[in-house]
C-alpha cells in the first residue's frame, strides 16, 4: 500500500444529534429503567442520559448528518458512499420509528414485525434519499456493537485509498435504545444519540494514522457470558491499544488526548493506569453529562474536545471503544 | 528416625502434606505411626485408602482426637499417657490452611493447637524430635530477602489471617526451642507431585489456575519479574523426613529459593501454555493472560468489582485477593541452611517450571479434585 496516498485521508467534519430530553439517574430509577443501583452508577461517573422521544433511530441519523451539511461547506455530490453504522440490531431496521418513550408511554417491543417486508426497509437508503446524496451508494455496517462506527471509519479510509474516484465517505451512526428496557448495561448507562462524520481524501484535519480491531467471537453471547466479557475487557483493551501505538510507531506519551467511549469513568481510571495514561489526558467530560451513546461516543467526544480547545493541530489522538460481539477497536488520528 | 523402634505421632495425616508423610512413614520397618485424626473428619477413609494401596510395613494406628481440645489433644487421659510414653517423634501437620477464617478461629487451631502439641511434647520422655510445619509467609507483607534466621513480619502486617496465625504460632515455637528438639519447617506453596502432578490438597494456586481457565482472572497485582516460590509435595515430604531422620533442629525453608523459582510472568505464561497444551479446545475461548498490575490499579479494580456487585466476578476476585496481595510484596526465601542439610542427599526442589505443567494437567484431568483420574 502506498502510504502517501492515504496520508491525508481523515475525518474532516463531525456532527452529532442528541435528543433534547435528559433524564437523571434518579429519574431513570424512578421510571424503572435501571437494573442496578443508581448510587453505584453515580460512583462510576454517570449523571444522566439523553432519551429519544418521538424521534426514531433514522430521524436521529438524518438529524446528525443534516447538521454536518449545515455546518460545513460540503458538496453533497462528492459523497460516493454512505457507511451507516449501527450497534443495536434494531437500529438497522425502521421498526422502532415513532415508538413512545418509556418515560411517558407504555412499554412496547422494538422488534415488532408486522410484515416480512419490514425486514427490507433500511434506514441507510432512507437517509440517502432524505439528504439527497445522489452519488452515494449505501452500505450498512453492523454486528459489532459500539465498535461499528470504528469499522465504518476504517472501511471509509480503505475505500478512499483503494478507489481513485472516491473522494468522500459519509459515516453515520445512530442507535435508539428500546424505550422500555433497563438502560444500564454492564455498569454503563445508555443514552440515545447519533453522529455523522465526513471521511475525505485530502482532509484538513484528523488524519487517520492507524485503525485496529479485534473480535473475540467466542464471547458473542452477551447474555450468558457477561462475567467472561467483564474479565476479558481490560487485558484485551490494553493489548490492542499497545499494538495500535506500536503499529503507528508511537508511545502513549506521544498521545495528546485519549478520546474514549463513554463507559464508566471507573473503567477509564483503570484502563488509563494499565496503558500508562493519566486521567487528565483522557477526555472524560461527557461520561457524566451524556452517558454512553452506544456507537456515537467517540466522534461526539472528538468534536467536543476540538471545540474545547484542548487539542491543537498535529496532536496525536487515540480513540478506543469496545462493542458486543465481542469487539475492541482503536484508532489513532493526527489532528 | 532411622533409630529402631520409632514411634511417630503424626497430626494432619488426612491433609496435603501429612498424607505424603504418612505414605513414606508407613513404608518404614519397626515404626509405629499414631495418626491423630480429627474426630468427625470426613477424610478418615483416605487413610484407610492409603494403607490399603501401600500394604504398610509400619504399624499405623488411627487416634481420633481434636487439636482444639488443648493439652489432652482430645484423647482419654490413659491413652494420652500411653502415647506420651511411646512417642519418639512428633510430626505436626494438622491445622488450618484456610486464608479466609476469622483470625480467632485460625488462632484456635494454629496457635492453640500447636501449643497443645508442645505441651504434649514436654510429657514425652523419649522424644527425639518435634517437627512443626509453618509457612514462609509468616514474613507477611515484608519485601526482599527472608532468611531461615528471620522471624515474623517485621511490623509490616499480614495479607490474611492464616499468615498471622502461623507467625503467632512461631512465637511460641521459638520459646519451645529452648527446651525441646524443635524442627521448624517453613514451606512455600505446595503445588503437587513433581512426577505425576497429583495434588492432594487444592490450595490458592490451584484455585487461581481454575480462575484463569474459566476466564475470570483479568489481573493480579505484582511485578512480572518477581520470584514466585512453589514446591512439589514430594520434595517437601522427602526433605522433611531427611531432616527429621538426621536429628536436625532449628528453622528450615522448604522452598525453591532463587535457584528454582519462576518469575510471576513465566508462571502465568506456563499456566496459559499448559491450558492450551492439555485442553486444545480452551484456545477457542480466546481467554487473555491475566495482566500483572501495580497494587493501586488492582485495588481500584477490586473496589469496582465489589461496588458493581456482580457475584461471580466478586467471588473470583475475592478468592484471588486472599493471596494475591502477597504478590505485591515480592520476596526471596533464602534456603541456605536447608541446602546445606540436604547436601549429598539428592533431595532438591525441582525447577518450578518443569513440574508445574503436570500440576496444571492434573487440575484439568481431575477437574480440580472433583473426579477421579
Ligand atoms: N499446602 C501448602 O501449600 C502449605 C504451604 C505452607 C505451609 N503449609 C503448612 O503445612 C502444614 C500442612 O498443610 P496441608 O496443606 O497439609 O494442610 P491441609 O491439607 O489443610 O490439612 C490440614 C490437616 O489438619 C487437620 N485438622 C484440621 N483441623 C483439625 C483439628 N481441629 N484437629 C485435628 N486435626 C485437624 C486436617 O484434618 P481434616 O481435613 O480431616 O479435618 C488435615 O489433616 C500446615 O501447618 C500448613 O500451614 C502448607
XYZ file of C-alpha atoms and ligand atoms in Angstrom:
756
model
C 0.000 0.000 0.000
C 1.280 3.403 -0.942
C 1.180 5.221 2.380
C 1.463 8.573 0.628
C -1.945 8.019 -0.952
C -3.746 7.660 2.363
C -1.682 10.252 4.105
C -4.373 12.828 4.016
C -7.411 10.687 4.473
C -9.017 11.894 7.615
C -12.146 12.939 9.421
C -12.853 16.385 8.095
C -16.129 17.172 9.837
C -18.237 15.779 12.639
C -21.754 16.490 13.823
C -23.959 14.842 16.376
C -27.554 14.652 17.392
C -28.568 14.195 20.989
C -32.257 14.185 21.935
C -33.209 17.216 23.949
C -34.703 15.254 26.738
C -32.288 14.430 29.545
C -33.092 12.021 32.343
C -31.036 11.884 35.506
C -30.129 8.603 37.141
C -32.782 9.320 39.761
C -35.414 9.831 37.086
C -34.376 6.674 35.275
C -34.551 4.794 38.547
C -37.992 6.162 39.344
C -39.189 5.143 35.880
C -37.928 1.600 36.451
C -35.259 1.978 33.793
C -32.274 0.946 35.892
C -31.436 -2.651 36.707
C -28.624 -1.785 39.092
C -28.196 0.767 41.828
C -28.276 4.445 40.860
C -25.738 5.136 43.608
C -23.245 2.674 42.155
C -23.735 4.075 38.644
C -23.190 7.562 40.053
C -19.976 6.422 41.713
C -18.949 5.035 38.315
C -19.255 8.525 36.885
C -22.743 8.767 35.381
C -25.259 11.540 35.988
C -27.821 11.327 33.232
C -28.555 10.340 29.658
C -30.402 11.654 26.632
C -33.654 9.933 25.805
C -35.212 9.963 22.383
C -38.902 10.706 22.404
C -40.786 10.582 19.153
C -37.649 10.657 17.039
C -36.629 7.318 15.629
C -33.146 5.966 15.068
C -33.343 7.125 11.437
C -34.597 10.554 12.419
C -31.570 10.923 14.664
C -29.187 9.774 11.919
C -30.703 12.207 9.445
C -30.549 14.995 12.017
C -26.857 14.391 12.719
C -25.941 14.182 9.033
C -28.135 17.175 8.243
C -26.257 19.188 10.863
C -22.976 18.103 9.291
C -24.050 19.580 5.967
C -25.498 22.672 7.572
C -22.336 23.462 9.482
C -19.807 22.705 6.764
C -19.480 23.566 3.139
C -19.752 20.136 1.631
C -20.718 19.377 -1.908
C -23.246 16.585 -1.418
C -22.336 15.151 -4.796
C -18.790 14.453 -3.686
C -20.026 11.772 -1.310
C -19.622 8.450 -3.048
C -20.520 6.142 -0.194
C -22.599 6.256 2.968
C -21.493 3.834 5.656
C -24.398 3.538 8.050
C -23.153 2.002 11.268
C -25.434 0.544 13.909
C -24.800 -1.196 17.189
C -28.227 -2.485 18.103
C -29.735 -4.967 15.691
C -32.947 -2.947 15.866
C -31.097 0.135 14.624
C -30.606 -1.337 11.168
C -34.366 -1.543 10.721
C -37.119 1.037 10.713
C -39.083 -0.860 13.318
C -38.785 1.425 16.257
C -39.614 4.557 14.354
C -42.068 6.642 16.284
C -42.136 4.435 19.360
C -43.264 6.004 22.602
C -40.753 6.735 25.318
C -40.994 4.531 28.321
C -40.816 7.622 30.459
C -44.313 8.595 29.442
C -45.778 5.732 27.497
C -46.494 2.044 27.741
C -43.571 -0.267 27.067
C -43.559 -1.599 23.567
C -41.485 -4.086 21.681
C -38.889 -2.643 19.358
C -38.747 -5.743 17.244
C -42.392 -5.944 16.424
C -42.564 -7.426 12.996
C -45.881 -6.965 11.257
C -44.877 -7.643 7.647
C -41.973 -9.613 6.231
C -41.332 -6.608 4.034
C -40.324 -4.759 7.232
C -37.155 -6.796 7.109
C -36.130 -4.968 3.949
C -36.870 -1.400 4.987
C -33.442 0.060 5.505
C -32.520 3.264 7.309
C -29.428 3.851 5.162
C -31.400 4.204 1.930
C -33.902 6.464 3.602
C -31.087 8.702 4.834
C -29.523 8.826 1.359
C -32.839 9.917 -0.100
C -33.656 12.459 2.605
C -30.252 14.104 2.313
C -30.201 13.912 -1.472
C -26.892 12.155 -1.682
C -27.476 11.060 -5.230
C -23.932 9.826 -5.942
C -23.657 7.865 -2.732
C -24.012 4.119 -2.592
C -25.120 2.962 0.853
C -23.635 0.193 2.937
C -24.756 -0.921 6.387
C -22.080 -1.700 8.965
C -23.365 -3.678 11.898
C -22.896 -6.655 14.223
C -20.015 -5.021 16.093
C -21.905 -3.298 18.878
C -20.407 0.012 19.894
C -17.387 -0.600 17.665
C -19.481 -0.241 14.496
C -18.541 3.372 13.807
C -14.853 2.469 14.088
C -15.366 -0.182 11.430
C -17.152 2.369 9.254
C -14.280 4.850 9.568
C -11.754 2.149 8.836
C -13.655 0.978 5.770
C -14.063 4.547 4.619
C -10.356 5.136 4.683
C -9.626 1.823 2.978
C -12.157 2.534 0.234
C -10.795 6.003 -0.415
C -7.278 4.620 -0.616
C -8.385 1.807 -2.924
C -10.691 3.738 -5.241
C -9.264 6.686 -7.149
C -12.619 8.225 -7.917
C -13.915 8.110 -4.370
C -13.267 11.347 -2.539
C -15.591 11.344 0.432
C -17.469 8.862 2.553
C -20.189 9.820 4.970
C -20.111 7.673 8.102
C -23.233 7.746 10.210
C -24.149 6.039 13.427
C -27.479 6.133 15.238
C -28.949 3.989 17.954
C -32.143 4.311 19.870
C -32.362 2.057 22.853
C -35.583 0.078 23.317
C -37.548 2.646 25.325
C -38.967 0.367 27.987
C -35.780 -1.529 28.749
C -33.301 -1.037 31.553
C -30.679 1.428 30.451
C -27.709 0.089 32.373
C -25.616 -2.456 30.552
C -22.634 -3.974 32.327
C -22.407 -0.950 34.649
C -22.786 1.666 31.893
C -25.811 3.856 31.298
C -27.009 4.019 27.724
C -28.019 7.246 26.018
C -29.778 7.692 22.685
C -27.871 9.605 20.050
C -26.378 9.785 16.610
C -23.318 11.141 14.903
C -22.077 11.744 11.407
C -18.555 12.154 10.117
C -17.115 13.014 6.772
C -14.065 10.978 5.845
C -12.315 12.701 2.994
C -9.279 12.387 0.831
C -7.204 15.475 1.466
C -8.841 16.142 4.806
C -7.671 19.242 6.594
C -7.615 17.528 9.978
C -7.830 14.242 11.846
C -5.683 12.173 9.538
C -6.387 8.519 10.208
C -2.988 7.160 11.166
C -3.891 3.686 12.344
C -7.005 1.560 12.812
C -7.064 -1.738 14.642
C -9.850 -4.034 15.627
C -10.004 -7.359 17.407
C -13.007 -9.666 17.579
C -13.391 -12.433 20.124
C -16.238 -14.390 18.663
C -16.095 -16.907 21.498
C -17.679 -14.229 23.658
C -20.518 -13.489 21.226
C -23.284 -14.373 23.644
C -23.525 -11.233 25.718
C -26.407 -12.613 27.733
C -24.809 -15.728 29.109
C -21.158 -14.677 29.101
C -21.284 -11.411 30.987
C -18.686 -12.473 33.548
C -16.240 -13.652 30.926
C -16.836 -10.452 28.968
C -16.106 -8.336 32.034
C -12.932 -10.286 32.694
C -11.772 -10.105 29.071
C -12.257 -6.357 28.759
C -9.104 -4.957 30.352
C -6.440 -7.394 29.155
C -7.683 -7.199 25.577
C -8.094 -3.423 25.676
C -4.562 -2.930 26.951
C -3.109 -5.331 24.380
C -4.960 -3.672 21.498
C -4.059 -0.126 22.488
C -0.417 -1.077 22.845
C -0.469 -2.863 19.484
C -2.032 0.156 17.813
C 0.554 2.522 19.253
C 3.253 0.133 18.191
C 1.952 -0.054 14.631
C 1.882 3.726 14.492
C 5.431 3.937 15.828
C 4.192 5.899 18.835
C 4.091 5.501 22.588
C 1.319 6.552 24.930
C 3.391 9.603 25.810
C 3.005 10.783 22.206
C -0.758 10.877 22.610
C -2.033 14.343 23.455
C -5.517 13.160 24.328
C -7.352 9.872 24.528
C -10.864 10.143 23.127
C -12.835 7.479 24.953
C -16.169 5.794 24.600
C -18.439 6.949 27.409
C -18.370 3.868 29.542
C -17.831 4.160 33.259
C -15.273 6.659 34.432
C -14.035 3.988 36.807
C -13.192 1.682 33.934
C -11.226 4.510 32.297
C -9.377 5.150 35.534
C -8.323 1.518 35.488
C -7.579 1.349 31.763
C -5.681 4.632 31.969
C -3.434 3.119 34.614
C -2.981 -0.046 32.574
C -1.821 1.831 29.476
C 0.171 4.394 31.444
C -2.050 7.361 30.582
C -3.037 9.759 33.358
C -6.741 10.550 33.573
C -6.033 14.203 32.723
C -5.122 13.072 29.217
C -8.390 11.199 28.750
C -11.378 13.274 27.643
C -13.898 12.009 30.159
C -16.104 15.102 30.485
C -19.001 13.628 28.541
C -19.328 10.424 30.531
C -21.380 12.065 33.244
C -23.242 14.526 31.028
C -24.077 12.385 28.017
C -23.709 8.770 29.056
C -22.941 6.005 26.629
C -24.495 6.730 23.232
C -23.679 3.220 22.084
C -21.610 3.815 18.910
C -21.541 7.598 18.741
C -19.440 8.389 21.819
C -16.007 8.796 20.314
C -16.977 11.117 17.452
C -19.135 13.155 19.769
C -16.236 13.433 22.187
C -13.780 14.270 19.410
C -15.969 17.169 18.376
C -16.355 18.425 21.938
C -12.647 18.076 22.610
C -11.907 20.071 19.469
C -14.390 22.769 20.470
C -12.918 22.909 23.958
C -9.554 23.905 22.528
C -7.825 21.066 24.307
C -6.238 19.774 21.130
C -4.128 21.534 18.594
C -3.108 20.859 15.064
C -0.719 17.928 14.731
C -1.658 16.389 18.090
C -1.946 12.645 18.103
C -5.254 11.376 19.458
C -6.112 7.844 20.447
C -9.705 6.700 20.133
C -10.792 3.464 21.747
C -14.039 1.612 22.030
C -15.489 -1.749 22.876
C -18.574 -3.412 21.488
C -20.556 -6.535 21.992
C -19.815 -9.311 19.625
C -17.141 -9.099 21.186
C -15.124 -6.299 19.626
C -12.413 -3.916 20.697
C -11.387 -1.135 18.316
C -8.721 1.515 18.418
C -7.742 4.355 16.136
C -5.019 6.934 16.108
C -5.636 10.304 14.483
C -3.340 13.203 13.784
C -5.396 16.264 14.469
C 14.254 -41.833 62.740
C 16.452 -44.499 61.331
C 16.833 -45.327 65.006
C 14.972 -48.551 65.643
C 11.530 -48.618 67.178
C 10.463 -45.120 66.333
C 7.017 -44.120 67.346
C 5.709 -41.135 65.438
C 2.751 -39.039 66.413
C 1.536 -37.603 63.117
C -1.133 -34.916 63.001
C -2.852 -33.785 59.823
C -2.438 -37.177 58.137
C -5.516 -36.545 56.008
C -4.051 -33.294 54.661
C -1.947 -32.484 51.623
C 1.398 -32.678 53.382
C 0.506 -35.135 56.144
C -0.754 -37.754 53.703
C 2.547 -37.632 51.805
C 4.394 -38.158 55.073
C 2.070 -40.985 56.097
C 2.810 -42.788 52.823
C 6.512 -42.619 53.468
C 6.350 -43.441 57.196
C 4.021 -46.361 56.600
C 6.651 -47.935 54.379
C 9.213 -47.993 57.190
C 10.117 -51.021 59.230
C 9.919 -51.075 63.017
C 7.963 -47.878 63.052
C 4.698 -47.101 64.705
C 2.660 -44.240 63.304
C -0.019 -42.881 65.591
C -2.095 -40.706 63.299
C -4.123 -38.194 65.254
C -7.139 -37.623 63.037
C -9.757 -35.007 63.723
C -12.807 -36.553 65.296
C -15.573 -36.441 62.706
C -13.188 -35.875 59.801
C -14.746 -36.901 56.536
C -11.278 -37.627 55.232
C -10.626 -40.536 57.630
C -11.364 -43.049 54.862
C -8.462 -41.505 52.922
C -6.098 -43.012 55.476
C -7.642 -46.436 55.021
C -7.249 -45.926 51.277
C -3.568 -45.020 51.609
C -2.887 -48.030 53.806
C -4.776 -50.379 51.514
C -2.797 -49.207 48.493
C 0.538 -49.356 50.285
C 0.292 -52.540 52.321
C 2.264 -50.803 55.056
C 5.225 -52.262 56.824
C 4.869 -49.927 59.757
C 2.188 -50.246 62.372
C -0.353 -47.485 61.740
C -2.873 -46.612 64.420
C -5.599 -44.032 63.900
C -6.387 -41.993 67.008
C -9.440 -39.818 66.900
C -8.613 -36.522 68.536
C -9.038 -32.802 68.387
C -6.284 -30.202 68.292
C -8.561 -27.534 69.708
C -9.085 -29.507 72.912
C -5.860 -28.246 74.442
C -3.235 -30.444 76.141
C -5.391 -33.582 76.033
C -5.478 -33.447 72.207
C -8.989 -34.771 72.623
C -7.701 -38.133 73.883
C -8.573 -40.007 77.069
C -6.024 -39.477 79.841
C -4.867 -43.092 79.787
C -4.402 -43.058 76.015
C -2.565 -39.759 76.235
C -0.199 -41.135 78.878
C 0.489 -44.245 76.846
C 1.097 -42.130 73.759
C 3.498 -39.870 75.668
C 5.448 -42.886 76.894
C 5.993 -44.368 73.458
C 6.358 -41.261 71.246
C 9.846 -40.596 69.936
C 8.896 -38.173 67.177
C 6.098 -35.713 66.670
C 5.286 -34.559 63.171
C 2.677 -31.848 63.407
C 0.945 -31.041 60.097
C -2.515 -30.505 61.499
C -4.014 -27.082 61.392
C -5.958 -24.729 59.243
C -4.655 -23.638 55.873
C -7.700 -21.559 55.014
C -6.912 -17.933 54.136
C -10.386 -16.736 54.948
C -11.036 -17.886 58.512
C -11.614 -15.183 61.104
C -8.355 -14.629 62.952
C -9.767 -16.048 66.193
C -10.584 -19.362 64.504
C -7.242 -19.533 62.713
C -5.552 -18.893 66.056
C -7.616 -21.522 67.849
C -6.221 -24.163 65.542
C -2.801 -22.974 64.518
C -1.660 -21.283 67.715
C -3.568 -23.147 70.420
C -3.298 -26.456 68.566
C 0.470 -26.083 68.336
C 0.670 -25.063 71.990
C -1.171 -28.267 72.832
C 1.305 -30.279 70.764
C 4.247 -28.607 72.502
C 2.704 -29.283 75.925
C 2.296 -32.870 74.903
C 5.886 -32.974 73.642
C 7.086 -31.976 77.107
C 5.454 -35.094 78.503
C 7.318 -37.404 76.109
C 10.379 -38.810 77.886
C 11.791 -40.420 74.760
C 11.233 -37.513 72.430
C 13.897 -37.013 69.788
C 12.228 -34.505 67.517
C 9.153 -32.374 67.288
C 8.739 -31.266 63.664
C 6.333 -28.388 63.201
C 5.079 -27.155 59.864
C 4.879 -23.497 59.149
C 4.945 -21.244 56.123
C 7.479 -18.876 54.632
C 4.614 -16.365 54.569
C 4.981 -15.746 58.292
C 7.019 -12.960 56.704
C 3.704 -11.242 55.896
C 3.993 -8.021 53.942
C 7.760 -7.806 54.181
C 9.559 -7.427 50.872
C 13.018 -8.593 49.895
C 15.051 -11.411 51.369
C 13.719 -13.604 54.150
C 16.224 -15.946 55.733
C 15.903 -19.007 57.911
C 17.054 -16.844 60.821
C 14.363 -14.230 60.293
C 11.095 -14.273 62.163
C 7.763 -12.626 61.551
C 6.530 -9.694 59.567
C 8.885 -7.037 60.989
C 5.836 -4.918 61.750
C 4.661 -4.833 58.112
C 1.412 -6.711 58.732
C -0.106 -9.741 57.082
C -2.096 -10.459 53.970
C -4.512 -12.882 55.641
C -5.410 -14.475 58.971
C -3.578 -17.659 58.051
C -0.226 -15.896 57.802
C -0.798 -14.060 61.036
C -1.835 -17.162 62.947
C 1.240 -19.015 61.696
C 3.506 -16.137 62.702
C 1.943 -16.130 66.163
C 2.406 -19.887 66.248
C 6.101 -19.399 65.522
C 6.428 -17.131 68.527
C 5.511 -19.934 70.877
C 7.605 -22.373 68.853
C 10.584 -20.084 69.250
C 10.255 -20.259 73.021
C 9.915 -24.011 72.870
C 13.218 -24.221 71.017
C 14.952 -23.672 74.377
C 13.670 -26.850 75.941
C 12.539 -29.097 73.079
C 14.261 -30.579 69.988
C 12.237 -28.433 67.611
C 12.487 -28.668 63.862
C 10.516 -25.802 62.333
C 9.788 -26.355 58.666
C 8.618 -23.347 56.708
C 7.048 -24.372 53.439
C 6.392 -22.230 50.436
C 3.324 -23.072 48.344
C 2.943 -26.784 47.706
C 1.792 -27.270 44.106
C 1.675 -31.049 43.647
C 3.740 -34.112 42.893
C 6.693 -33.338 40.673
C 6.370 -36.570 38.692
C 2.644 -37.044 38.353
C 1.337 -33.563 39.078
C -1.024 -35.126 41.597
C -2.488 -32.644 44.044
C -3.540 -33.904 47.450
C -4.743 -30.595 48.752
C -6.087 -27.893 46.454
C -4.943 -24.505 47.615
C -4.749 -20.923 46.393
C -2.542 -21.679 43.433
C -4.922 -24.328 42.128
C -7.906 -22.042 42.553
C -6.020 -19.382 40.645
C -5.407 -21.849 37.800
C -9.139 -22.573 37.750
C -9.995 -18.877 37.533
C -7.603 -18.438 34.622
C -9.160 -21.496 32.982
C -12.628 -20.024 33.438
C -11.524 -16.650 32.100
C -12.316 -14.911 35.362
C -8.895 -13.594 36.301
C -8.292 -10.350 34.417
C -5.498 -9.072 36.612
C -3.317 -9.793 39.588
C -1.025 -7.479 41.478
C 2.725 -7.887 41.344
C 5.840 -7.428 39.320
C 6.366 -9.607 36.236
C 9.965 -10.344 37.238
C 9.377 -11.212 40.873
C 10.001 -14.775 42.001
C 7.043 -16.975 42.793
C 8.032 -19.743 45.142
C 6.295 -23.074 44.651
C 7.496 -26.517 45.660
C 6.468 -30.064 44.916
C 4.808 -32.202 47.568
C 7.386 -34.970 47.141
C 10.237 -32.560 47.764
C 8.545 -31.312 50.925
C 7.913 -34.818 52.274
C 11.345 -36.172 51.346
C 13.180 -33.149 52.705
C 11.160 -33.083 55.933
C 11.829 -36.759 56.654
C 15.506 -36.360 55.790
C 15.865 -33.541 58.304
C 13.879 -35.452 60.942
C 15.992 -38.580 60.360
C 19.186 -36.614 60.746
C 18.089 -35.077 64.006
C 18.259 -31.554 62.636
C 16.758 -28.802 64.738
C 16.110 -25.145 64.045
C 14.380 -23.390 61.170
C 14.482 -24.669 57.608
C 12.914 -23.265 54.466
C 11.402 -25.937 52.258
C 11.157 -23.516 49.376
C 12.550 -23.330 45.868
C 14.544 -20.187 46.582
C 16.136 -18.079 43.896
C 17.531 -21.069 42.006
C 14.357 -22.974 41.273
C 11.636 -20.346 41.458
C 9.955 -18.966 38.417
C 9.118 -15.366 37.673
C 5.482 -14.348 38.044
C 5.254 -13.614 34.315
C 6.717 -17.018 33.425
C 4.395 -18.814 35.813
C 1.348 -17.122 34.307
C 2.728 -17.888 30.863
C 3.223 -21.535 31.840
C -0.354 -21.658 33.130
C -1.786 -20.431 29.847
C 0.581 -22.587 27.767
C -0.378 -25.661 29.792
C -4.095 -24.967 29.467
C -3.687 -24.679 25.705
C -1.481 -27.753 25.544
C -3.652 -30.031 27.653
C -7.028 -28.619 26.577
C -6.565 -27.506 22.964
C -10.252 -26.539 22.801
C -9.600 -23.973 25.544
C -7.832 -21.801 22.969
C -11.190 -21.315 21.227
C -12.394 -19.347 24.209
C -9.827 -16.660 23.402
C -9.074 -16.006 27.063
C -6.312 -13.487 27.634
C -3.476 -13.951 30.056
C -4.162 -12.146 33.333
C -2.437 -8.793 33.479
C 0.180 -8.176 36.130
C -0.608 -4.765 37.563
C 0.545 -2.482 40.339
C -1.205 -2.628 43.667
C -3.137 0.642 43.280
C -4.601 -0.465 39.965
C -5.533 -3.816 41.421
C -7.146 -2.148 44.414
C -9.186 0.100 42.143
C -10.311 -2.917 40.158
C -11.245 -4.867 43.288
C -13.155 -1.888 44.650
C -15.059 -1.553 41.389
C -15.958 -5.229 41.337
C -17.136 -5.013 44.940
C -19.262 -1.947 44.204
C -20.679 -3.377 40.990
C -21.965 -6.384 42.904
C -21.595 -8.995 40.160
C -21.417 -12.072 42.360
C -19.334 -14.303 40.104
C -16.704 -11.646 39.483
C -16.777 -10.643 43.122
C -16.208 -14.205 44.331
C -13.462 -14.725 41.768
C -11.747 -11.502 42.738
C -12.100 -12.194 46.444
C -10.625 -15.608 46.008
C -7.625 -14.167 44.160
C -7.294 -11.376 46.691
C -6.834 -13.743 49.634
C -3.345 -14.498 48.407
C -2.678 -12.123 45.524
C -1.776 -9.252 47.813
C 1.199 -11.357 48.820
C 2.498 -10.889 45.255
C 2.563 -7.155 45.841
C 5.296 -7.758 48.417
C 7.934 -9.642 46.430
C 10.287 -11.765 48.475
C 13.102 -14.205 48.058
C 13.240 -17.042 50.528
C 16.764 -17.971 51.431
C 17.305 -21.723 51.676
C 20.988 -21.850 52.605
C 20.547 -23.942 55.744
C 18.218 -26.397 54.046
C 20.520 -26.783 51.056
C 23.451 -27.452 53.348
C 21.464 -30.020 55.314
C 20.252 -31.779 52.172
C 23.648 -31.689 50.519
C 24.528 -35.097 49.123
C 21.015 -36.447 49.623
C 19.787 -35.833 46.055
C 16.732 -34.227 47.568
C 16.233 -30.825 45.970
C 13.327 -28.677 44.917
C 12.915 -29.284 41.201
C 12.663 -26.300 38.924
C 9.152 -24.975 39.297
C 8.532 -24.560 35.587
C 9.473 -28.182 34.947
C 6.900 -29.797 37.193
C 4.238 -27.090 37.228
C 2.668 -28.032 33.849
C 1.975 -31.505 35.248
C 0.126 -29.923 38.129
C -1.992 -27.884 35.718
C -2.734 -31.081 33.803
C -3.751 -32.838 36.993
C -6.080 -29.975 37.886
C -7.713 -30.287 34.464
C -7.887 -34.081 34.436
C -9.325 -34.287 37.925
C -11.489 -31.214 37.380
C -9.885 -29.742 40.470
C -10.365 -32.838 42.557
C -13.976 -33.474 41.698
C -13.450 -36.549 39.560
C -11.027 -39.450 39.788
C -8.163 -39.587 37.347
N -0.019 -26.993 51.426
C 0.716 -25.892 51.365
O 0.874 -25.288 50.295
C 1.414 -25.367 52.595
C 2.215 -24.254 52.440
C 2.860 -23.725 53.535
C 2.718 -24.322 54.761
N 1.927 -25.409 54.908
C 1.792 -25.970 56.257
O 1.895 -27.368 56.211
C 1.017 -27.958 57.158
C 0.121 -28.939 56.470
O -0.582 -28.272 55.464
P -1.564 -29.016 54.472
O -1.502 -28.310 53.180
O -1.315 -30.459 54.518
O -2.941 -28.673 55.143
P -4.358 -29.325 54.872
O -4.338 -30.116 53.630
O -5.353 -28.251 55.028
O -4.515 -30.332 56.077
C -4.734 -29.890 57.385
C -4.806 -31.092 58.268
O -5.120 -30.666 59.582
C -6.196 -31.453 60.059
N -7.005 -30.738 61.045
C -7.717 -29.628 60.813
N -8.363 -29.272 61.929
C -8.057 -30.174 62.871
C -8.426 -30.341 64.245
N -9.239 -29.478 64.812
N -7.936 -31.394 64.910
C -7.119 -32.263 64.298
N -6.725 -32.163 63.021
C -7.190 -31.119 62.314
C -6.989 -31.745 58.827
O -7.843 -32.806 59.032
P -9.254 -32.904 58.263
O -9.028 -32.377 56.908
O -9.562 -34.337 58.248
O -10.177 -32.088 59.030
C -5.890 -32.068 57.841
O -5.422 -33.364 58.002
C 0.277 -26.807 57.822
O 0.927 -26.480 59.011
C 0.428 -25.694 56.832
O 0.389 -24.448 57.471
C 1.262 -25.944 53.838
